[in-house]
mmCIF file of C-alpha atoms in Angstrom:
data_model
loop_
_atom_site.group_PDB
_atom_site.id
_atom_site.type_symbol
_atom_site.label_atom_id
_atom_site.label_comp_id
_atom_site.label_asym_id
_atom_site.label_seq_id
_atom_site.Cartn_x
_atom_site.Cartn_y
_atom_site.Cartn_z
ATOM 1 C CA MET A 1 92.858 114.540 112.605
ATOM 2 C CA THR A 2 91.877 113.552 116.122
ATOM 3 C CA LEU A 3 88.734 111.789 114.903
ATOM 4 C CA LEU A 4 90.780 110.020 112.236
ATOM 5 C CA PHE A 5 93.224 108.716 114.858
ATOM 6 C CA ILE A 6 90.438 107.651 117.234
ATOM 7 C CA GLY A 7 88.655 105.912 114.357
ATOM 8 C CA LEU A 8 91.815 104.022 113.375
ATOM 9 C CA ILE A 9 92.396 102.975 116.976
ATOM 10 C CA LEU A 10 88.788 101.765 117.374
ATOM 11 C CA TRP A 11 88.858 99.914 114.035
ATOM 12 C CA THR A 12 92.178 98.249 114.786
ATOM 13 C CA GLY A 13 91.391 97.479 118.413
ATOM 14 C CA ALA A 14 87.996 95.984 117.645
ATOM 15 C CA HIS A 15 89.404 93.817 114.866
ATOM 16 C CA LEU A 16 92.438 92.663 116.862
ATOM 17 C CA PHE A 17 90.582 92.086 120.147
ATOM 18 C CA LYS A 18 89.847 88.444 119.301
ATOM 19 C CA ARG A 19 93.510 87.824 118.401
ATOM 20 C CA ILE A 20 95.124 89.711 121.274
ATOM 21 C CA ALA A 21 92.751 88.679 124.089
ATOM 22 C CA PRO A 22 90.988 85.495 122.918
ATOM 23 C CA GLN A 23 89.920 84.414 126.427
ATOM 24 C CA LYS A 24 88.352 87.784 127.213
ATOM 25 C CA ARG A 25 86.597 87.826 123.846
ATOM 26 C CA ALA A 26 85.315 84.252 124.313
ATOM 27 C CA ALA A 27 84.060 85.073 127.814
ATOM 28 C CA MET A 28 81.867 87.815 126.346
ATOM 29 C CA GLY A 29 79.930 85.279 124.258
ATOM 30 C CA ASP A 30 77.481 86.518 121.641
ATOM 31 C CA LYS A 31 77.240 89.905 123.364
ATOM 32 C CA GLY A 32 80.894 90.392 122.459
ATOM 33 C CA LYS A 33 80.127 90.080 118.746
ATOM 34 C CA GLY A 34 77.771 93.040 119.008
ATOM 35 C CA LEU A 35 80.284 95.123 120.940
ATOM 36 C CA VAL A 36 83.018 94.358 118.425
ATOM 37 C CA ALA A 37 80.669 95.251 115.560
ATOM 38 C CA VAL A 38 79.802 98.555 117.245
ATOM 39 C CA GLY A 39 83.518 99.292 117.718
ATOM 40 C CA ILE A 40 84.251 98.544 114.079
ATOM 41 C CA LEU A 41 81.321 100.637 112.833
ATOM 42 C CA ALA A 42 82.179 103.538 115.167
ATOM 43 C CA GLY A 43 85.792 103.356 114.018
ATOM 44 C CA LEU A 44 84.716 103.431 110.371
ATOM 45 C CA VAL A 45 82.408 106.404 110.884
ATOM 46 C CA LEU A 46 85.078 108.336 112.794
ATOM 47 C CA MET A 47 87.699 107.564 110.138
ATOM 48 C CA VAL A 48 85.412 108.876 107.382
ATOM 49 C CA ILE A 49 84.441 112.012 109.314
ATOM 50 C CA GLY A 50 88.011 112.618 110.455
ATOM 51 C CA TYR A 51 89.463 112.106 106.981
ATOM 52 C CA ARG A 52 86.901 114.296 105.220
ATOM 53 C CA GLY A 53 87.336 117.047 107.811
ATOM 54 C CA ALA A 54 91.126 116.937 108.025
ATOM 55 C CA GLU A 55 93.176 119.879 106.899
ATOM 56 C CA VAL A 56 95.065 119.157 103.684
ATOM 57 C CA ILE A 57 98.762 119.095 104.522
ATOM 58 C CA ASP A 58 100.686 117.971 101.460
ATOM 59 C CA ILE A 59 103.736 115.848 102.192
ATOM 60 C CA TRP A 60 104.514 114.867 98.613
ATOM 61 C CA TYR A 61 103.009 115.346 95.167
ATOM 62 C CA PRO A 62 102.325 112.101 93.311
ATOM 63 C CA PRO A 63 102.933 112.103 89.558
ATOM 64 C CA ILE A 64 99.780 111.898 87.443
ATOM 65 C CA TRP A 65 100.641 108.444 86.049
ATOM 66 C CA THR A 66 100.188 106.917 89.512
ATOM 67 C CA VAL A 67 96.429 107.434 89.105
ATOM 68 C CA HIS A 68 96.405 104.877 86.297
ATOM 69 C CA LEU A 69 98.448 102.448 88.389
ATOM 70 C CA ASN A 70 96.031 103.039 91.275
ATOM 71 C CA ASN A 71 93.061 102.185 89.040
ATOM 72 C CA LEU A 72 94.687 98.953 87.878
ATOM 73 C CA LEU A 73 95.575 97.992 91.447
ATOM 74 C CA MET A 74 92.022 98.771 92.559
ATOM 75 C CA LEU A 75 90.585 96.488 89.902
ATOM 76 C CA ILE A 76 92.926 93.744 91.133
ATOM 77 C CA ALA A 77 91.983 94.456 94.765
ATOM 78 C CA VAL A 78 88.263 94.167 94.013
ATOM 79 C CA PHE A 79 88.867 90.875 92.203
ATOM 80 C CA ILE A 80 90.961 89.466 95.067
ATOM 81 C CA PHE A 81 88.407 90.615 97.641
ATOM 82 C CA GLY A 82 85.772 88.727 95.659
ATOM 83 C CA MET A 83 87.865 85.571 95.836
ATOM 84 C CA SER A 84 86.810 85.296 99.497
ATOM 85 C CA ALA A 85 83.223 84.631 98.419
ATOM 86 C CA THR A 86 83.746 82.719 95.189
ATOM 87 C CA THR A 87 82.576 79.163 94.757
ATOM 88 C CA GLY A 88 84.677 78.846 91.620
ATOM 89 C CA ARG A 89 88.046 77.380 90.848
ATOM 90 C CA LEU A 90 89.854 80.241 92.599
ATOM 91 C CA ARG A 91 88.407 79.362 96.013
ATOM 92 C CA GLY A 92 91.232 78.497 98.359
ATOM 93 C CA ARG A 93 94.027 79.893 96.189
ATOM 94 C CA MET A 94 94.804 82.544 98.793
ATOM 95 C CA ARG A 95 94.502 82.354 102.568
ATOM 96 C CA HIS A 96 93.589 85.986 103.236
ATOM 97 C CA PRO A 97 91.951 87.435 100.118
ATOM 98 C CA GLN A 98 90.079 90.188 101.962
ATOM 99 C CA LEU A 99 93.114 91.340 103.926
ATOM 100 C CA THR A 100 95.273 91.086 100.804
ATOM 101 C CA ALA A 101 92.740 93.243 98.978
ATOM 102 C CA VAL A 102 92.842 95.809 101.799
ATOM 103 C CA ARG A 103 96.644 95.910 101.565
ATOM 104 C CA ILE A 104 96.493 96.445 97.787
ATOM 105 C CA TRP A 105 93.740 99.065 98.228
ATOM 106 C CA ALA A 106 95.730 100.943 100.874
ATOM 107 C CA GLY A 107 98.971 100.780 98.902
ATOM 108 C CA ALA A 108 97.223 101.963 95.745
ATOM 109 C CA HIS A 109 95.722 104.923 97.574
ATOM 110 C CA LEU A 110 99.086 105.810 99.113
ATOM 111 C CA LEU A 111 100.433 106.057 95.547
ATOM 112 C CA VAL A 112 97.963 108.788 94.595
ATOM 113 C CA ASN A 113 97.466 110.694 97.842
ATOM 114 C CA GLY A 114 100.411 112.582 99.270
ATOM 115 C CA ASP A 115 98.633 114.481 102.026
ATOM 116 C CA LEU A 116 99.119 113.743 105.720
ATOM 117 C CA ALA A 117 95.549 112.573 106.407
ATOM 118 C CA SER A 118 95.748 110.067 103.534
ATOM 119 C CA ILE A 119 99.105 108.782 104.715
ATOM 120 C CA ILE A 120 97.682 108.285 108.213
ATOM 121 C CA LEU A 121 94.443 106.652 106.999
ATOM 122 C CA PHE A 122 95.746 104.379 104.254
ATOM 123 C CA GLY A 123 99.063 103.714 105.984
ATOM 124 C CA GLY A 124 97.250 102.866 109.217
ATOM 125 C CA LEU A 125 94.896 100.459 107.481
ATOM 126 C CA LEU A 126 97.809 98.887 105.616
ATOM 127 C CA ILE A 127 99.623 98.285 108.908
ATOM 128 C CA TRP A 128 96.428 96.886 110.471
ATOM 129 C CA ALA A 129 95.916 94.440 107.583
ATOM 130 C CA LEU A 130 99.538 93.271 107.765
ATOM 131 C CA LEU A 131 99.320 92.791 111.524
ATOM 132 C CA GLU A 132 96.008 90.942 111.218
ATOM 133 C CA VAL A 133 97.513 88.451 108.742
ATOM 134 C CA VAL A 134 100.489 87.791 111.025
ATOM 135 C CA LEU A 135 98.285 87.238 114.068
ATOM 136 C CA ILE A 136 95.861 84.963 112.218
ATOM 137 C CA ASN A 137 98.694 82.899 110.750
ATOM 138 C CA ARG A 138 100.229 82.437 114.200
ATOM 139 C CA SER A 139 96.990 81.459 115.920
ATOM 140 C CA GLU A 140 95.003 79.409 113.414
ATOM 141 C CA PRO A 141 95.992 76.616 111.052
ATOM 142 C CA TRP A 142 94.542 76.944 107.565
ATOM 143 C CA ASP A 143 92.291 74.293 106.146
ATOM 144 C CA ARG A 144 92.470 75.117 102.431
ATOM 145 C CA PRO A 145 89.043 74.785 100.810
ATOM 146 C CA ALA A 146 88.766 72.628 97.718
ATOM 147 C CA PRO A 147 88.479 74.498 94.426
ATOM 148 C CA GLY A 148 85.023 74.813 92.958
ATOM 149 C CA HIS A 149 83.875 74.658 89.360
ATOM 150 C CA ALA A 150 85.572 76.788 86.702
ATOM 151 C CA LYS A 151 82.169 77.890 85.367
ATOM 152 C CA LYS A 152 81.802 80.096 88.463
ATOM 153 C CA ASP A 153 84.938 82.140 87.684
ATOM 154 C CA PRO A 154 83.274 84.322 85.007
ATOM 155 C CA VAL A 155 80.713 85.297 87.665
ATOM 156 C CA LEU A 156 83.564 86.607 89.834
ATOM 157 C CA ILE A 157 84.908 88.613 86.884
ATOM 158 C CA ALA A 158 81.470 90.095 86.173
ATOM 159 C CA ILE A 159 80.913 91.000 89.830
ATOM 160 C CA THR A 160 84.392 92.549 89.962
ATOM 161 C CA LEU A 161 83.617 94.805 86.992
ATOM 162 C CA VAL A 162 80.228 95.833 88.408
ATOM 163 C CA MET A 163 81.705 96.588 91.840
ATOM 164 C CA PHE A 164 84.567 98.552 90.297
ATOM 165 C CA GLY A 165 82.008 100.574 88.345
ATOM 166 C CA ILE A 166 80.007 101.264 91.502
ATOM 167 C CA MET A 167 83.137 102.326 93.379
ATOM 168 C CA THR A 168 84.095 104.631 90.512
ATOM 169 C CA ALA A 169 80.613 106.166 90.545
ATOM 170 C CA ILE A 170 80.808 106.746 94.302
ATOM 171 C CA HIS A 171 84.192 108.444 93.908
ATOM 172 C CA ALA A 172 82.770 110.659 91.142
ATOM 173 C CA TRP A 173 79.747 111.474 93.314
ATOM 174 C CA LEU A 174 82.127 112.493 96.119
ATOM 175 C CA GLY A 175 83.990 114.770 93.698
ATOM 176 C CA VAL A 176 87.030 112.582 93.039
ATOM 177 C CA TRP A 177 87.169 111.587 89.365
ATOM 178 C CA PRO A 178 89.439 108.523 89.162
ATOM 179 C CA PHE A 179 90.176 108.816 85.424
ATOM 180 C CA PRO A 180 92.111 112.023 84.744
ATOM 181 C CA GLY A 181 92.074 113.170 81.163
ATOM 182 C CA TYR A 182 88.773 111.430 80.405
#
């Protein structure tokens, strides 16, 4: 659990550094981008190692139907995450599509994982994403991008389905089958 906590702290600190100490971050110049990237990557690696190595301490036992709700929410999260890169009509519909997707992802995983390590990991990332949105909204005005062409929206749907399939395959490869009963 220690590595999980350290990873969460590194991830959160590296991401929030620009928001909490903008002058210090700006003074670091381009070198600061590399240091932040290293902090984020180190945090990610430590979270994965810490989570996979954590003792399973069950806090609650989710009902089986929450797995289906999780899968639906994950499909929505992948779609919303993709909205950040779309050039279609959906561009600019949401200010923080990536952070919104992280919040949906974390909430969905909290629905299906009742162990302490999962609550710490997904709950911690949910809190980080919420805090990040608040800090961004306070510090930066939003210049909403103009919508693109509707013909690009089917591309987003196709990419969403492919990415969801890849994520499902990775979960299966790791030994977590996301479709119980099938």
